[in-house]
PDB file of C-alpha atoms and ligand atoms in Angstrom:
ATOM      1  CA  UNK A   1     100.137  80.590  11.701  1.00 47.00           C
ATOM      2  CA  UNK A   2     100.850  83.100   9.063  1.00 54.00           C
ATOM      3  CA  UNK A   3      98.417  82.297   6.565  1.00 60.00           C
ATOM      4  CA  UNK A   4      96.222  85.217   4.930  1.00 63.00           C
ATOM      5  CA  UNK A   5      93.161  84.668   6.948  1.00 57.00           C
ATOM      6  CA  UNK A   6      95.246  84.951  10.190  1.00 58.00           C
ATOM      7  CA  UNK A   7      97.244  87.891   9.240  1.00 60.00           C
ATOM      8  CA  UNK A   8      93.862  90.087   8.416  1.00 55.00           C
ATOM      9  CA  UNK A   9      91.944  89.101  11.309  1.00 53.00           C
ATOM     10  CA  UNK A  10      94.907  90.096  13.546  1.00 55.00           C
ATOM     11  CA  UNK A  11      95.030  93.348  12.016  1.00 54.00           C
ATOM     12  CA  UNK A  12      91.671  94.465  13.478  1.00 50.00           C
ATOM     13  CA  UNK A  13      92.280  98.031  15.115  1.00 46.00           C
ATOM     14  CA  UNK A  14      92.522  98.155  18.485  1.00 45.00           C
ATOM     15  CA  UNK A  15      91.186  94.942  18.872  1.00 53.00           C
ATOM     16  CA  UNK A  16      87.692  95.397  17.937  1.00 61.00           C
ATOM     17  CA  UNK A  17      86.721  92.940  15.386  1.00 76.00           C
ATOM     18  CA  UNK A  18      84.299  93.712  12.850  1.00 84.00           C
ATOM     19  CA  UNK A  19      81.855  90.476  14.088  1.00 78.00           C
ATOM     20  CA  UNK A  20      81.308  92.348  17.090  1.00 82.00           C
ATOM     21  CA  UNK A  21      80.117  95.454  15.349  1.00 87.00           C
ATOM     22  CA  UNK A  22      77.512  94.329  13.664  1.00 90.00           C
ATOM     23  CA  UNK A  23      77.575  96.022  10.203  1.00 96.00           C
ATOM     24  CA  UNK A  24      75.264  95.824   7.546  1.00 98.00           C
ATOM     25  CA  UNK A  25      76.788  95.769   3.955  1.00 98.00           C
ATOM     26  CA  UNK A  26      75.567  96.396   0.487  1.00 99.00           C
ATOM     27  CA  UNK A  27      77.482  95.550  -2.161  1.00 99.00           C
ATOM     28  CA  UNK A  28      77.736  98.124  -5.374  1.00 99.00           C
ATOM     29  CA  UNK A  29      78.660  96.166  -9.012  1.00 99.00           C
ATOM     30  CA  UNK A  30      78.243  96.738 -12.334  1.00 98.00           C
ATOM     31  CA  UNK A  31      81.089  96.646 -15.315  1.00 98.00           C
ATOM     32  CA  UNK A  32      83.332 100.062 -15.459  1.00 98.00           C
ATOM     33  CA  UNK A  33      81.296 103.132 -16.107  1.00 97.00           C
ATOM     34  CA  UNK A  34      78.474 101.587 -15.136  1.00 98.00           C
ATOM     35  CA  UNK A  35      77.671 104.748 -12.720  1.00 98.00           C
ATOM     36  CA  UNK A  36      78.903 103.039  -8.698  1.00 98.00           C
ATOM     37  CA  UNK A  37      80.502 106.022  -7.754  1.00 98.00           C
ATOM     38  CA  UNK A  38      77.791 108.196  -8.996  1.00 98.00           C
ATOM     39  CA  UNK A  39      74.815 106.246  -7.579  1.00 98.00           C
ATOM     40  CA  UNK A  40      76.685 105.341  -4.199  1.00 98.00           C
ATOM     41  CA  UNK A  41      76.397 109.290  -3.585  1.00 98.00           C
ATOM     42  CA  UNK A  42      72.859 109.614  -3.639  1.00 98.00           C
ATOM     43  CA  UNK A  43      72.652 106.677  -1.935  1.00 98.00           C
ATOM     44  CA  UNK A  44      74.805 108.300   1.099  1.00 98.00           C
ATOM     45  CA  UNK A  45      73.071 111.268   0.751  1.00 98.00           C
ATOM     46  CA  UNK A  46      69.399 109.339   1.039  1.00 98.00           C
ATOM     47  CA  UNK A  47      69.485 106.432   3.385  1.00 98.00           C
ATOM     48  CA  UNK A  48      72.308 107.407   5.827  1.00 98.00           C
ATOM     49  CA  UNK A  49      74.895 105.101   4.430  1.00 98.00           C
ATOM     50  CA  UNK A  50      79.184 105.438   4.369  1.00 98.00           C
ATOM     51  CA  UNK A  51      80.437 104.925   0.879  1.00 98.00           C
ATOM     52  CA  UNK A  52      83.464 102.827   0.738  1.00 98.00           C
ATOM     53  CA  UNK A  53      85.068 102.547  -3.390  1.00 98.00           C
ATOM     54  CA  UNK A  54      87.421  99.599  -3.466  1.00 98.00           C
ATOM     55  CA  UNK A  55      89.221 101.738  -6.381  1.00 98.00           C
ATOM     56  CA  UNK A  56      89.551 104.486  -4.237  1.00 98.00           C
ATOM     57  CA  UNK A  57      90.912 102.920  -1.502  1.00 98.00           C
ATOM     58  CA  UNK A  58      93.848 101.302  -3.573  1.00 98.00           C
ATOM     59  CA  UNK A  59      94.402 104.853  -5.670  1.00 98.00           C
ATOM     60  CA  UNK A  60      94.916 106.182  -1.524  1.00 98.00           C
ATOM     61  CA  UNK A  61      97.176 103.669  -0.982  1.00 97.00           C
ATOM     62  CA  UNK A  62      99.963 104.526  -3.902  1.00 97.00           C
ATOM     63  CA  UNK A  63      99.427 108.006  -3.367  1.00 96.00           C
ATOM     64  CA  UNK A  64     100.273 107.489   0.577  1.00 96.00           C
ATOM     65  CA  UNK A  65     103.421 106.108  -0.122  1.00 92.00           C
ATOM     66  CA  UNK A  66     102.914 102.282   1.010  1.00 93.00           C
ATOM     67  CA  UNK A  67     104.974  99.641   0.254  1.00 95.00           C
ATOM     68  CA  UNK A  68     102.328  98.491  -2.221  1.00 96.00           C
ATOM     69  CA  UNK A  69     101.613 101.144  -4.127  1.00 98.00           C
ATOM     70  CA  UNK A  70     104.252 100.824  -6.913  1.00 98.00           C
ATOM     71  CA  UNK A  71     102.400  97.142  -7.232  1.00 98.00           C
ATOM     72  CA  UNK A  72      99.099  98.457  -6.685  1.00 98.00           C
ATOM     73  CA  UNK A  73      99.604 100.983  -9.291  1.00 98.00           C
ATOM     74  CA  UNK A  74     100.844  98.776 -11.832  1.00 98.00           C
ATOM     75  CA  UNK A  75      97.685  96.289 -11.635  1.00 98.00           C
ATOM     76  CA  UNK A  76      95.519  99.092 -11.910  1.00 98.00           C
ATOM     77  CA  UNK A  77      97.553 100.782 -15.149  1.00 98.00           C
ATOM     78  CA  UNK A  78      97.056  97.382 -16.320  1.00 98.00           C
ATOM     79  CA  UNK A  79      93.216  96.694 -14.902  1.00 98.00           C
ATOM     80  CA  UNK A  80      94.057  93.656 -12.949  1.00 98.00           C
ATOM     81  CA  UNK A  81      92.545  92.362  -9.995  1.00 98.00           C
ATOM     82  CA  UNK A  82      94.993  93.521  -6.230  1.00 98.00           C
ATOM     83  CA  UNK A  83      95.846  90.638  -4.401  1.00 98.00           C
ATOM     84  CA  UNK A  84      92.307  90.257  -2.179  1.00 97.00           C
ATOM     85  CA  UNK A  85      94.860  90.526   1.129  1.00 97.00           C
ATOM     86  CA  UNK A  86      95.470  94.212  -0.140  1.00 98.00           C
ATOM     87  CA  UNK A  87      92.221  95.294  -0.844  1.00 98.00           C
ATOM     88  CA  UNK A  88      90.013  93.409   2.654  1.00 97.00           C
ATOM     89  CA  UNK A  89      92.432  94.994   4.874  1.00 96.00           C
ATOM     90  CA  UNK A  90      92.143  98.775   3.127  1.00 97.00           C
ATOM     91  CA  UNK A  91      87.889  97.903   3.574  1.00 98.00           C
ATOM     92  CA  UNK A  92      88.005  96.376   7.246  1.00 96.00           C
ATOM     93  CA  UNK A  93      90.375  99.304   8.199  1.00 96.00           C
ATOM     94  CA  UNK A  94      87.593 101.650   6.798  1.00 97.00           C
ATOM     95  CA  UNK A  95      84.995  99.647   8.196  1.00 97.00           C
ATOM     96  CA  UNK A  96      86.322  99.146  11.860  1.00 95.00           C
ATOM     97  CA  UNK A  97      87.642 103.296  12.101  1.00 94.00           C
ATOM     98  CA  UNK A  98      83.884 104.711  10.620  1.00 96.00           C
ATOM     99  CA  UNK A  99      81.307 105.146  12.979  1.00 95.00           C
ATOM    100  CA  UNK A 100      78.540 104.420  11.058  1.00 97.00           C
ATOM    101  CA  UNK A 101      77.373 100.599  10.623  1.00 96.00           C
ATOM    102  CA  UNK A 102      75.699 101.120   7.263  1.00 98.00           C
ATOM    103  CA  UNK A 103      78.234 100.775   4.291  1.00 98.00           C
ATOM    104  CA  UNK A 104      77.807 100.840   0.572  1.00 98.00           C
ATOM    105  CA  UNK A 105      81.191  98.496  -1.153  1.00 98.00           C
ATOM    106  CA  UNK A 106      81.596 100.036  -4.081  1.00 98.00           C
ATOM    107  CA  UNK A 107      83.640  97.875  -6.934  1.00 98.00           C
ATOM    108  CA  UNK A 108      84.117  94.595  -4.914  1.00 98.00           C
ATOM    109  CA  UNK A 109      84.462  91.602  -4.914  1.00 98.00           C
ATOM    110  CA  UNK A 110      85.612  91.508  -8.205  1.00 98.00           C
ATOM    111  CA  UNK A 111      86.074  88.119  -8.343  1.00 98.00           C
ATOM    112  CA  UNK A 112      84.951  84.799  -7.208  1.00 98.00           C
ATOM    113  CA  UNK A 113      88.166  84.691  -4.424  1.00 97.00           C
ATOM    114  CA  UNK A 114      87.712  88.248  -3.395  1.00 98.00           C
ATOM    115  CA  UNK A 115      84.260  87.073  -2.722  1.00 98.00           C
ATOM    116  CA  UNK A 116      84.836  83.991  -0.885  1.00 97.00           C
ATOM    117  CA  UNK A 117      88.067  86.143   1.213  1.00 97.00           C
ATOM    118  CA  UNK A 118      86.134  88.875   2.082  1.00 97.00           C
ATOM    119  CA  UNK A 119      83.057  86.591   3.606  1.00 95.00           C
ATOM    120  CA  UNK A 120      85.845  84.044   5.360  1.00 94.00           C
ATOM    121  CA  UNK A 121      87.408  87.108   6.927  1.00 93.00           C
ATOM    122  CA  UNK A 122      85.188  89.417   7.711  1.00 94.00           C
ATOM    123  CA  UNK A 123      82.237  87.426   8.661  1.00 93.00           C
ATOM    124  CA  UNK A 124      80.079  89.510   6.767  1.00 95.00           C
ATOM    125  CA  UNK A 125      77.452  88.814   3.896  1.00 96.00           C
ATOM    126  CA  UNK A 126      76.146  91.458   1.726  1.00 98.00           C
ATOM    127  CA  UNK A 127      72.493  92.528   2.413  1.00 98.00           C
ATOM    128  CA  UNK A 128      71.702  92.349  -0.686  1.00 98.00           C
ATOM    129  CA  UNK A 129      74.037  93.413  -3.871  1.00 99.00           C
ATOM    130  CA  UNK A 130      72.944  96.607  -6.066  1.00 99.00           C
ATOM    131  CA  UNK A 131      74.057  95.471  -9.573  1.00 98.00           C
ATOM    132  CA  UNK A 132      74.424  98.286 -12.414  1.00 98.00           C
ATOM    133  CA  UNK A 133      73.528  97.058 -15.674  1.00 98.00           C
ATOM    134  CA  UNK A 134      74.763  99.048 -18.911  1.00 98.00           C
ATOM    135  CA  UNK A 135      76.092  97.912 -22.580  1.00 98.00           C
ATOM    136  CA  UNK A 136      79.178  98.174 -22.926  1.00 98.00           C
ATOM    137  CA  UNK A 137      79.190 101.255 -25.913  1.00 98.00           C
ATOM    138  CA  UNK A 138      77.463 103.330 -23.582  1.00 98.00           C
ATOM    139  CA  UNK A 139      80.367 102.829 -20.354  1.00 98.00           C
ATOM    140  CA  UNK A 140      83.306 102.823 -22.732  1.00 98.00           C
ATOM    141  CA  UNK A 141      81.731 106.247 -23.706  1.00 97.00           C
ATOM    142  CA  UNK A 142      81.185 107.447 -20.510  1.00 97.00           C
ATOM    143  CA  UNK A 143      85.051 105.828 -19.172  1.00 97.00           C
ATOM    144  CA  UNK A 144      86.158 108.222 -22.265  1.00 96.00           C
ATOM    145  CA  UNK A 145      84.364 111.527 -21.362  1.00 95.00           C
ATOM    146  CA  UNK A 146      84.485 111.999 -18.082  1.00 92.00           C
ATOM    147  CA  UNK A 147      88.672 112.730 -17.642  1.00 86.00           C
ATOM    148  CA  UNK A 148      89.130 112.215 -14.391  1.00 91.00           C
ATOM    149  CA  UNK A 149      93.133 112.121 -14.463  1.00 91.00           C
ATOM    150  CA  UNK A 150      92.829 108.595 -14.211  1.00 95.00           C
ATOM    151  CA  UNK A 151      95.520 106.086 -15.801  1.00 95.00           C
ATOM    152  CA  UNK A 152      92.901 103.541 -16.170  1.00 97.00           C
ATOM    153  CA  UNK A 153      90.755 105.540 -18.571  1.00 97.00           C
ATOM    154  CA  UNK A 154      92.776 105.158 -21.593  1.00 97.00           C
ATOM    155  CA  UNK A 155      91.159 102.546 -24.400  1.00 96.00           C
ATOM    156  CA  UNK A 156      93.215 100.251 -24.244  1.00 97.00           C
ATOM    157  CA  UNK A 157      93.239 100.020 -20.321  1.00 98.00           C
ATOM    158  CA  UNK A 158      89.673  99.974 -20.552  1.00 98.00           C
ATOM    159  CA  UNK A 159      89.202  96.819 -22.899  1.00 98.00           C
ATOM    160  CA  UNK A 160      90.996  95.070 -20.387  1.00 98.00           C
ATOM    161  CA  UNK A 161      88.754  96.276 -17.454  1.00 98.00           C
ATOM    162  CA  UNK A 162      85.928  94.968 -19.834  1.00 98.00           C
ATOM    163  CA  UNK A 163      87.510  91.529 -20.285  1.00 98.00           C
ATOM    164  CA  UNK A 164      88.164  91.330 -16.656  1.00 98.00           C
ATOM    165  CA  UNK A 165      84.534  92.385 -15.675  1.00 98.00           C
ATOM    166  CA  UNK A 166      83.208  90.068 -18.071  1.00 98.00           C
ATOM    167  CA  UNK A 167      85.639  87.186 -17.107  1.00 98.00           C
ATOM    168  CA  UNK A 168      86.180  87.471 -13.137  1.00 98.00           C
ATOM    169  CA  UNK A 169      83.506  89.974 -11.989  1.00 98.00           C
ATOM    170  CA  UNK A 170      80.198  88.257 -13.430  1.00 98.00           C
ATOM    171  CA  UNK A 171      80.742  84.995 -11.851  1.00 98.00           C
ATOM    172  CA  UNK A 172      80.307  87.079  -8.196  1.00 98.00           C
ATOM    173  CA  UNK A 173      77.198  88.192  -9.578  1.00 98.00           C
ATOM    174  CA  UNK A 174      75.719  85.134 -10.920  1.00 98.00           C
ATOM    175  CA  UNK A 175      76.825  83.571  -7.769  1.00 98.00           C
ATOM    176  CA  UNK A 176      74.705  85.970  -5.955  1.00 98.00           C
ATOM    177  CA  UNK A 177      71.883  85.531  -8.148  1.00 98.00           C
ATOM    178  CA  UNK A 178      72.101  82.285  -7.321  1.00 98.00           C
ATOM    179  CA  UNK A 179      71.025  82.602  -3.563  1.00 98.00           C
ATOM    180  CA  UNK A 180      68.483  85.513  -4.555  1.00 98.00           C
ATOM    181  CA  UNK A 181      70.442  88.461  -3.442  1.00 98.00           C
ATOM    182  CA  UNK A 182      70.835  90.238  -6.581  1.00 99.00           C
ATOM    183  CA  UNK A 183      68.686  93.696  -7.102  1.00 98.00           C
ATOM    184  CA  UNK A 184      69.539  94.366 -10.885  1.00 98.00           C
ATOM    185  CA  UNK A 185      69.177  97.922 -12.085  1.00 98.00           C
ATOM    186  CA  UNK A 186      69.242  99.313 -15.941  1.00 98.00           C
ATOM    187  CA  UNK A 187      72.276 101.893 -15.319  1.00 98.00           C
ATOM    188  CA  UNK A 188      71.772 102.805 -19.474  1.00 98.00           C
ATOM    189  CA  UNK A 189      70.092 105.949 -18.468  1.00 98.00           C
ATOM    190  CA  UNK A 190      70.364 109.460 -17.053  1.00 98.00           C
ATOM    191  CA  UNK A 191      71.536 109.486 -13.376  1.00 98.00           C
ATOM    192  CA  UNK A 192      67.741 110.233 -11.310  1.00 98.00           C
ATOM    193  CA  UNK A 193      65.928 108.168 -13.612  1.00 98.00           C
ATOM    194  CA  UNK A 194      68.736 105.527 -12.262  1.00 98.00           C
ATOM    195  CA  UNK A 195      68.419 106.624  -8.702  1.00 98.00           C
ATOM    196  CA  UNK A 196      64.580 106.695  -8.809  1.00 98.00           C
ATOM    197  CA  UNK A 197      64.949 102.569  -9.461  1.00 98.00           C
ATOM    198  CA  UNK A 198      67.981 102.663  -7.231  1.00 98.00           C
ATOM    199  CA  UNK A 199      65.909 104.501  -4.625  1.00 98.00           C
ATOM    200  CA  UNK A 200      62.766 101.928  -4.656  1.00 98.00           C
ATOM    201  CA  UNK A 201      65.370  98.993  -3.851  1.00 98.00           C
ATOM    202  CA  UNK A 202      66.862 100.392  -0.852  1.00 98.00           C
ATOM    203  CA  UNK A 203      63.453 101.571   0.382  1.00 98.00           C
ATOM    204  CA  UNK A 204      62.646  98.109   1.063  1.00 98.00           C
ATOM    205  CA  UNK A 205      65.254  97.926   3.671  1.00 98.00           C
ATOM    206  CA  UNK A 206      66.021 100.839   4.783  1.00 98.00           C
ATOM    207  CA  UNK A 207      64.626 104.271   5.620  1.00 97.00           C
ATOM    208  CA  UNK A 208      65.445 107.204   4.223  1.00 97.00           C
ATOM    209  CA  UNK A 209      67.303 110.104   6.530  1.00 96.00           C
ATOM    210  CA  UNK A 210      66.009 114.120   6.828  1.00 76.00           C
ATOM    211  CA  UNK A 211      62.963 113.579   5.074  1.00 64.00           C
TER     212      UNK A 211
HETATM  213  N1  LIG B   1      90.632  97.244  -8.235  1.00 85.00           N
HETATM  214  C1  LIG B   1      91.008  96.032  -7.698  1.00 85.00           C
HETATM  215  N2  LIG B   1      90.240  95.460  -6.732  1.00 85.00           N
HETATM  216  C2  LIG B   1      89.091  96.048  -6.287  1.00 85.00           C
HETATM  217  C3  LIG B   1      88.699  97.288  -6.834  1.00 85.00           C
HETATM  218  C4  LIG B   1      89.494  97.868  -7.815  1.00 85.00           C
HETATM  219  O1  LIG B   1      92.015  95.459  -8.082  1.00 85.00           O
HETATM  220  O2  LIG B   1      88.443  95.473  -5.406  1.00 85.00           O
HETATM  221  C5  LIG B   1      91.509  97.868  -9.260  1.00 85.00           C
HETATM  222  C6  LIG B   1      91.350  97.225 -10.632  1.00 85.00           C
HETATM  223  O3  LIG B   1      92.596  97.273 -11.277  1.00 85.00           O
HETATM  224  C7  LIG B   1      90.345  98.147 -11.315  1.00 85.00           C
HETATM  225  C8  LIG B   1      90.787  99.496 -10.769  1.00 85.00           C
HETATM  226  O4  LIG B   1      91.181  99.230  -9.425  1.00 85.00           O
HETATM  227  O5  LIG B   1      90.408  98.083 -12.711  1.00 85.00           O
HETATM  228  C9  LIG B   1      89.738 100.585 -10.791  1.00 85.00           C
HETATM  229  O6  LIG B   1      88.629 100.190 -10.028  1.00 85.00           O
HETATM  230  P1  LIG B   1      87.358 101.161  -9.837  1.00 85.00           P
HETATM  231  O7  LIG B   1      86.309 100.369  -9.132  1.00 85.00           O
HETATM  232  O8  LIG B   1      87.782 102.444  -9.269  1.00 85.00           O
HETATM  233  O9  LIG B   1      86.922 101.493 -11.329  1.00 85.00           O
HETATM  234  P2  LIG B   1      85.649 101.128 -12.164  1.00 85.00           P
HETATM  235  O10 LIG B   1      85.898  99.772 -12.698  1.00 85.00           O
HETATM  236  O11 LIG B   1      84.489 101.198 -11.245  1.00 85.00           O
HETATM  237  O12 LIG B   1      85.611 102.206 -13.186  1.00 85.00           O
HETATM  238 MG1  LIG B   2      84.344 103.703  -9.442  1.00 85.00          MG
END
């Protein structure tokens, strides 16, 4: 059959499917500008993990040239949510050609079918999901000042991103919250006073590398 689920578990590289490699997966959320990116370093950098942006990913793809990209680009410029086919089979492809079995998803699921996709197709629940939590002022600031050439990071792209968070992104988090796997963090302050929460979290888990 050609339906979704078929298609991306037949794409597994070189036949290795990502049940049989056993990874462990923490999920990074938390509205636009709520620091992922910036935390997911240190995180890397501490406990060992591979950091794997969901935004990234798709910017990669319409700068390689794939048939998606003119799509992909356009639901970014607009801050919509990719098609969930598009965006599990950039992550499994990461997943399956990295070494490492420790991964930090930064930026997805964004929404409730993302959520359910990724989990149906992959066979994988999160660990436990980091959530980021800042007011709004203080991210559309941040979105505004820190010019990274992006398309996205214009105001009015950025109310949308809001709206979507706020509209299609919280649900995944209540949802977790709901089975106890949420580890909420106040993001509304400077990045190690962050990490320093973010740090006592993971610790819990996992141990830290080149101490
Ligand atoms: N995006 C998406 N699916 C994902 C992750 C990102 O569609 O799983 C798109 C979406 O349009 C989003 C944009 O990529 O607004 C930028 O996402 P990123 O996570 O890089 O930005 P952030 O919201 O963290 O600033
Ligand atoms: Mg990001």
């Amino acid at each position: 059959m050609g339906s979704f689920v078929d298609q991306v578990k037949k794409s597994d590289l070189n036949g290795t499917s990502l049940a049989e490699k056993n990874v462990t997966v923490v999920f990074v959320l938390g509205g636009p500008g709520s620091g992922k990116g910036t935390q997911c370093a240190k995180i890397v950098e501490t406990f060992g993990f591979t950091h794997l942006s969901a935004g990234d990913l798709l910017r990669a793809e319409i700068t390689s040239g794939s048939e998606n990209g003119t799509m992909i680009q356009n639901m970014i410029k607009d801050g919509k949510i990719v098609p969930s086919e598009v965006t599990i089979k950039l992550l499994e492809q990461a997943m399956l050609k990295n070494a490492n079995d420790k991964f930090l998803i930064d930026g997805f699921p964004r929404n409730e079918e993302n959520r359910a996709a990724f989990e149906l197709v992959t066979g994988i629940s999160p660990a436990f999901v980091l959530c980021l939590d800042c007011p709004e002022e203080d991210m559309e600031k941040r979105l505004l000042g820190r010019n990274q050439g992006r398309e996205d990071d214009n105001i009015v792209t950025i109310r949308k991103r809001f709206k979507v968070f706020l509209e299609s992104s919280l649900p995944v988090i209540e949802y977790y919250d709901s089975i106890g796997k949420v580890r909420k963090i106040n993001a509304a302050k400077q990045v190690d006073e962050v990490f320093a929460d973010v740090e006592s979290v993971f610790t819990k888990l996992f141990k830290k590398i080149n101490v």
